[in-house]
PDB file of C-alpha atoms in Angstrom:
ATOM      1  CA  UNK A  12     -17.073   4.122  13.073  1.00 50.00           C
ATOM      2  CA  UNK A  13     -17.721   3.847   9.341  1.00 51.00           C
ATOM      3  CA  UNK A  14     -21.343   4.838   9.889  1.00 61.00           C
ATOM      4  CA  UNK A  15     -20.247   7.987  11.695  1.00 57.00           C
ATOM      5  CA  UNK A  16     -17.497   9.232   9.360  1.00 53.00           C
ATOM      6  CA  UNK A  17     -18.555   7.506   6.139  1.00 61.00           C
ATOM      7  CA  UNK A  18     -17.316   4.253   4.627  1.00 58.00           C
ATOM      8  CA  UNK A  19     -14.834   5.910   2.262  1.00 64.00           C
ATOM      9  CA  UNK A  20     -13.551   8.757   4.398  1.00 63.00           C
ATOM     10  CA  UNK A  21      -9.931   9.662   4.954  1.00 70.00           C
ATOM     11  CA  UNK A  22     -10.370   8.662   8.597  1.00 75.00           C
ATOM     12  CA  UNK A  23     -11.421   5.139   7.601  1.00 80.00           C
ATOM     13  CA  UNK A  24      -8.451   4.808   5.251  1.00 84.00           C
ATOM     14  CA  UNK A  25      -6.123   6.079   7.959  1.00 85.00           C
ATOM     15  CA  UNK A  26      -7.518   3.605  10.488  1.00 88.00           C
ATOM     16  CA  UNK A  27      -7.341   0.710   8.025  1.00 90.00           C
ATOM     17  CA  UNK A  28      -3.787   1.613   7.047  1.00 90.00           C
ATOM     18  CA  UNK A  29      -2.660   1.927  10.658  1.00 92.00           C
ATOM     19  CA  UNK A  30      -4.319  -1.359  11.573  1.00 93.00           C
ATOM     20  CA  UNK A  31      -2.688  -3.064   8.595  1.00 95.00           C
ATOM     21  CA  UNK A  32       0.752  -1.806   9.598  1.00 94.00           C
ATOM     22  CA  UNK A  33       0.296  -2.993  13.184  1.00 96.00           C
ATOM     23  CA  UNK A  34      -0.879  -6.416  12.026  1.00 96.00           C
ATOM     24  CA  UNK A  35       2.100  -6.626   9.658  1.00 95.00           C
ATOM     25  CA  UNK A  36       4.477  -5.721  12.475  1.00 95.00           C
ATOM     26  CA  UNK A  37       2.889  -8.475  14.563  1.00 97.00           C
ATOM     27  CA  UNK A  38       3.447 -10.991  11.758  1.00 96.00           C
ATOM     28  CA  UNK A  39      -0.306 -11.302  11.093  1.00 97.00           C
ATOM     29  CA  UNK A  40       0.056 -10.838   7.347  1.00 97.00           C
ATOM     30  CA  UNK A  41      -3.066 -12.713   6.290  1.00 96.00           C
ATOM     31  CA  UNK A  42      -5.141 -10.504   8.592  1.00 96.00           C
ATOM     32  CA  UNK A  43      -3.452  -7.326   7.339  1.00 97.00           C
ATOM     33  CA  UNK A  44      -3.870  -7.883   3.609  1.00 96.00           C
ATOM     34  CA  UNK A  45      -7.657  -7.379   3.347  1.00 95.00           C
ATOM     35  CA  UNK A  46      -7.345  -4.007   5.094  1.00 93.00           C
ATOM     36  CA  UNK A  47      -4.533  -2.948   2.764  1.00 94.00           C
ATOM     37  CA  UNK A  48      -6.616  -4.009  -0.226  1.00 95.00           C
ATOM     38  CA  UNK A  49      -9.680  -2.126   1.020  1.00 92.00           C
ATOM     39  CA  UNK A  50      -7.562   0.964   1.649  1.00 93.00           C
ATOM     40  CA  UNK A  51      -6.236   0.882  -1.925  1.00 94.00           C
ATOM     41  CA  UNK A  52      -9.780   0.593  -3.306  1.00 93.00           C
ATOM     42  CA  UNK A  53     -10.990   3.533  -1.208  1.00 91.00           C
ATOM     43  CA  UNK A  54      -7.969   5.669  -2.101  1.00 92.00           C
ATOM     44  CA  UNK A  55      -8.350   4.944  -5.819  1.00 92.00           C
ATOM     45  CA  UNK A  56     -12.013   5.891  -5.603  1.00 90.00           C
ATOM     46  CA  UNK A  57     -11.238   9.101  -3.736  1.00 87.00           C
ATOM     47  CA  UNK A  58      -8.091  10.273  -5.541  1.00 90.00           C
ATOM     48  CA  UNK A  59      -7.874   8.299  -8.773  1.00 91.00           C
ATOM     49  CA  UNK A  60      -5.486   5.600  -9.891  1.00 91.00           C
ATOM     50  CA  UNK A  61      -2.338   7.703  -9.821  1.00 89.00           C
ATOM     51  CA  UNK A  62      -2.042   9.438  -6.493  1.00 91.00           C
ATOM     52  CA  UNK A  63       0.896   9.312  -4.097  1.00 90.00           C
ATOM     53  CA  UNK A  64      -1.332   7.982  -1.292  1.00 92.00           C
ATOM     54  CA  UNK A  65      -2.317   5.051  -3.521  1.00 94.00           C
ATOM     55  CA  UNK A  66       1.373   4.424  -4.209  1.00 94.00           C
ATOM     56  CA  UNK A  67       2.223   4.595  -0.500  1.00 92.00           C
ATOM     57  CA  UNK A  68      -0.470   2.066   0.399  1.00 94.00           C
ATOM     58  CA  UNK A  69       0.640  -0.246  -2.442  1.00 96.00           C
ATOM     59  CA  UNK A  70       4.212  -0.029  -1.135  1.00 94.00           C
ATOM     60  CA  UNK A  71       3.074  -0.959   2.380  1.00 95.00           C
ATOM     61  CA  UNK A  72       1.026  -3.843   0.993  1.00 96.00           C
ATOM     62  CA  UNK A  73       4.098  -5.032  -0.943  1.00 96.00           C
ATOM     63  CA  UNK A  74       6.113  -5.125   2.277  1.00 95.00           C
ATOM     64  CA  UNK A  75       3.371  -7.165   3.939  1.00 97.00           C
ATOM     65  CA  UNK A  76       3.228  -9.602   1.024  1.00 96.00           C
ATOM     66  CA  UNK A  77       7.006  -9.946   0.978  1.00 95.00           C
ATOM     67  CA  UNK A  78       7.086 -10.716   4.703  1.00 95.00           C
ATOM     68  CA  UNK A  79       4.285 -13.245   4.181  1.00 96.00           C
ATOM     69  CA  UNK A  80       6.420 -15.058   1.608  1.00 95.00           C
ATOM     70  CA  UNK A  81       4.543 -13.832  -1.453  1.00 96.00           C
ATOM     71  CA  UNK A  82       7.420 -12.242  -3.353  1.00 93.00           C
ATOM     72  CA  UNK A  83       5.563 -12.315  -6.675  1.00 94.00           C
ATOM     73  CA  UNK A  84       2.546 -10.533  -5.172  1.00 96.00           C
ATOM     74  CA  UNK A  85       4.882  -8.015  -3.575  1.00 95.00           C
ATOM     75  CA  UNK A  86       6.522  -7.312  -6.939  1.00 95.00           C
ATOM     76  CA  UNK A  87       3.130  -6.609  -8.525  1.00 95.00           C
ATOM     77  CA  UNK A  88       2.256  -4.086  -5.805  1.00 96.00           C
ATOM     78  CA  UNK A  89       5.626  -2.368  -5.698  1.00 95.00           C
ATOM     79  CA  UNK A  90       5.844  -2.109  -9.504  1.00 94.00           C
ATOM     80  CA  UNK A  91       2.499  -0.312  -9.523  1.00 95.00           C
ATOM     81  CA  UNK A  92       3.617   1.991  -6.710  1.00 94.00           C
ATOM     82  CA  UNK A  93       6.884   2.716  -8.522  1.00 91.00           C
ATOM     83  CA  UNK A  94       5.004   3.422 -11.771  1.00 91.00           C
ATOM     84  CA  UNK A  95       2.782   5.941  -9.977  1.00 92.00           C
ATOM     85  CA  UNK A  96       5.690   7.705  -8.297  1.00 90.00           C
ATOM     86  CA  UNK A  97       7.652   7.812 -11.558  1.00 87.00           C
ATOM     87  CA  UNK A  98       4.722   9.145 -13.570  1.00 87.00           C
ATOM     88  CA  UNK A  99       4.143  11.846 -10.961  1.00 84.00           C
ATOM     89  CA  UNK A 100       7.826  12.752 -11.024  1.00 83.00           C
ATOM     90  CA  UNK A 101       8.080  12.391  -7.285  1.00 70.00           C
ATOM     91  CA  UNK A 102      11.480  11.846  -5.761  1.00 73.00           C
ATOM     92  CA  UNK A 103      10.701  11.991  -2.037  1.00 71.00           C
ATOM     93  CA  UNK A 104      11.538   9.253   0.445  1.00 74.00           C
ATOM     94  CA  UNK A 105       8.499   7.153  -0.460  1.00 80.00           C
ATOM     95  CA  UNK A 106       9.517   7.044  -4.106  1.00 83.00           C
ATOM     96  CA  UNK A 107      13.115   6.228  -3.214  1.00 85.00           C
ATOM     97  CA  UNK A 108      12.067   3.501  -0.775  1.00 88.00           C
ATOM     98  CA  UNK A 109       9.784   1.985  -3.399  1.00 88.00           C
ATOM     99  CA  UNK A 110      12.578   1.960  -5.994  1.00 87.00           C
ATOM    100  CA  UNK A 111      14.894   0.239  -3.502  1.00 88.00           C
ATOM    101  CA  UNK A 112      12.259  -2.341  -2.583  1.00 90.00           C
ATOM    102  CA  UNK A 113      11.563  -3.033  -6.247  1.00 90.00           C
ATOM    103  CA  UNK A 114      15.249  -3.609  -6.961  1.00 89.00           C
ATOM    104  CA  UNK A 115      15.510  -5.918  -3.961  1.00 89.00           C
ATOM    105  CA  UNK A 116      12.409  -7.925  -4.879  1.00 89.00           C
ATOM    106  CA  UNK A 117      13.269  -8.251  -8.555  1.00 86.00           C
ATOM    107  CA  UNK A 118      16.607  -9.695  -7.513  1.00 77.00           C
ATOM    108  CA  UNK A 119      14.899 -12.366  -5.414  1.00 74.00           C
ATOM    109  CA  UNK A 120      12.113 -13.448  -7.787  1.00 61.00           C
TER     110      UNK A 120
END
C-alpha cells in the first residue's frame, strides 16, 4: 500500500491512525503506539510541527498511553497537543477535549 500511494501520503497517515485507534479500542496499546508515533512523524514532515492534525494525533496517542498505564507519557503528548491548539487559537472540540484530558491527567500524575 505504501508503495502505491507513497510512504508519507495522507492515505498512509489515515490508515495508520485508524489502525491505531482500533488497536487501542481492543486494548492492544503496545501494538498501537508505534503506528501513532509514525503518524506523528509523517504529519510533522508534511504539515510542520504546529498543525491541528499533529495535535489530534498526539491527543489520540495520549489516550492510548493513558489506557496503557503510562500517565507520564500521556501528559507529555497531551501537553504538546494542547500547546499546538492554544498557539493556533483553535477552540473546536478537539482543543476542548485536549484541555479536559490534560486537566484530568495532571490531577492524576
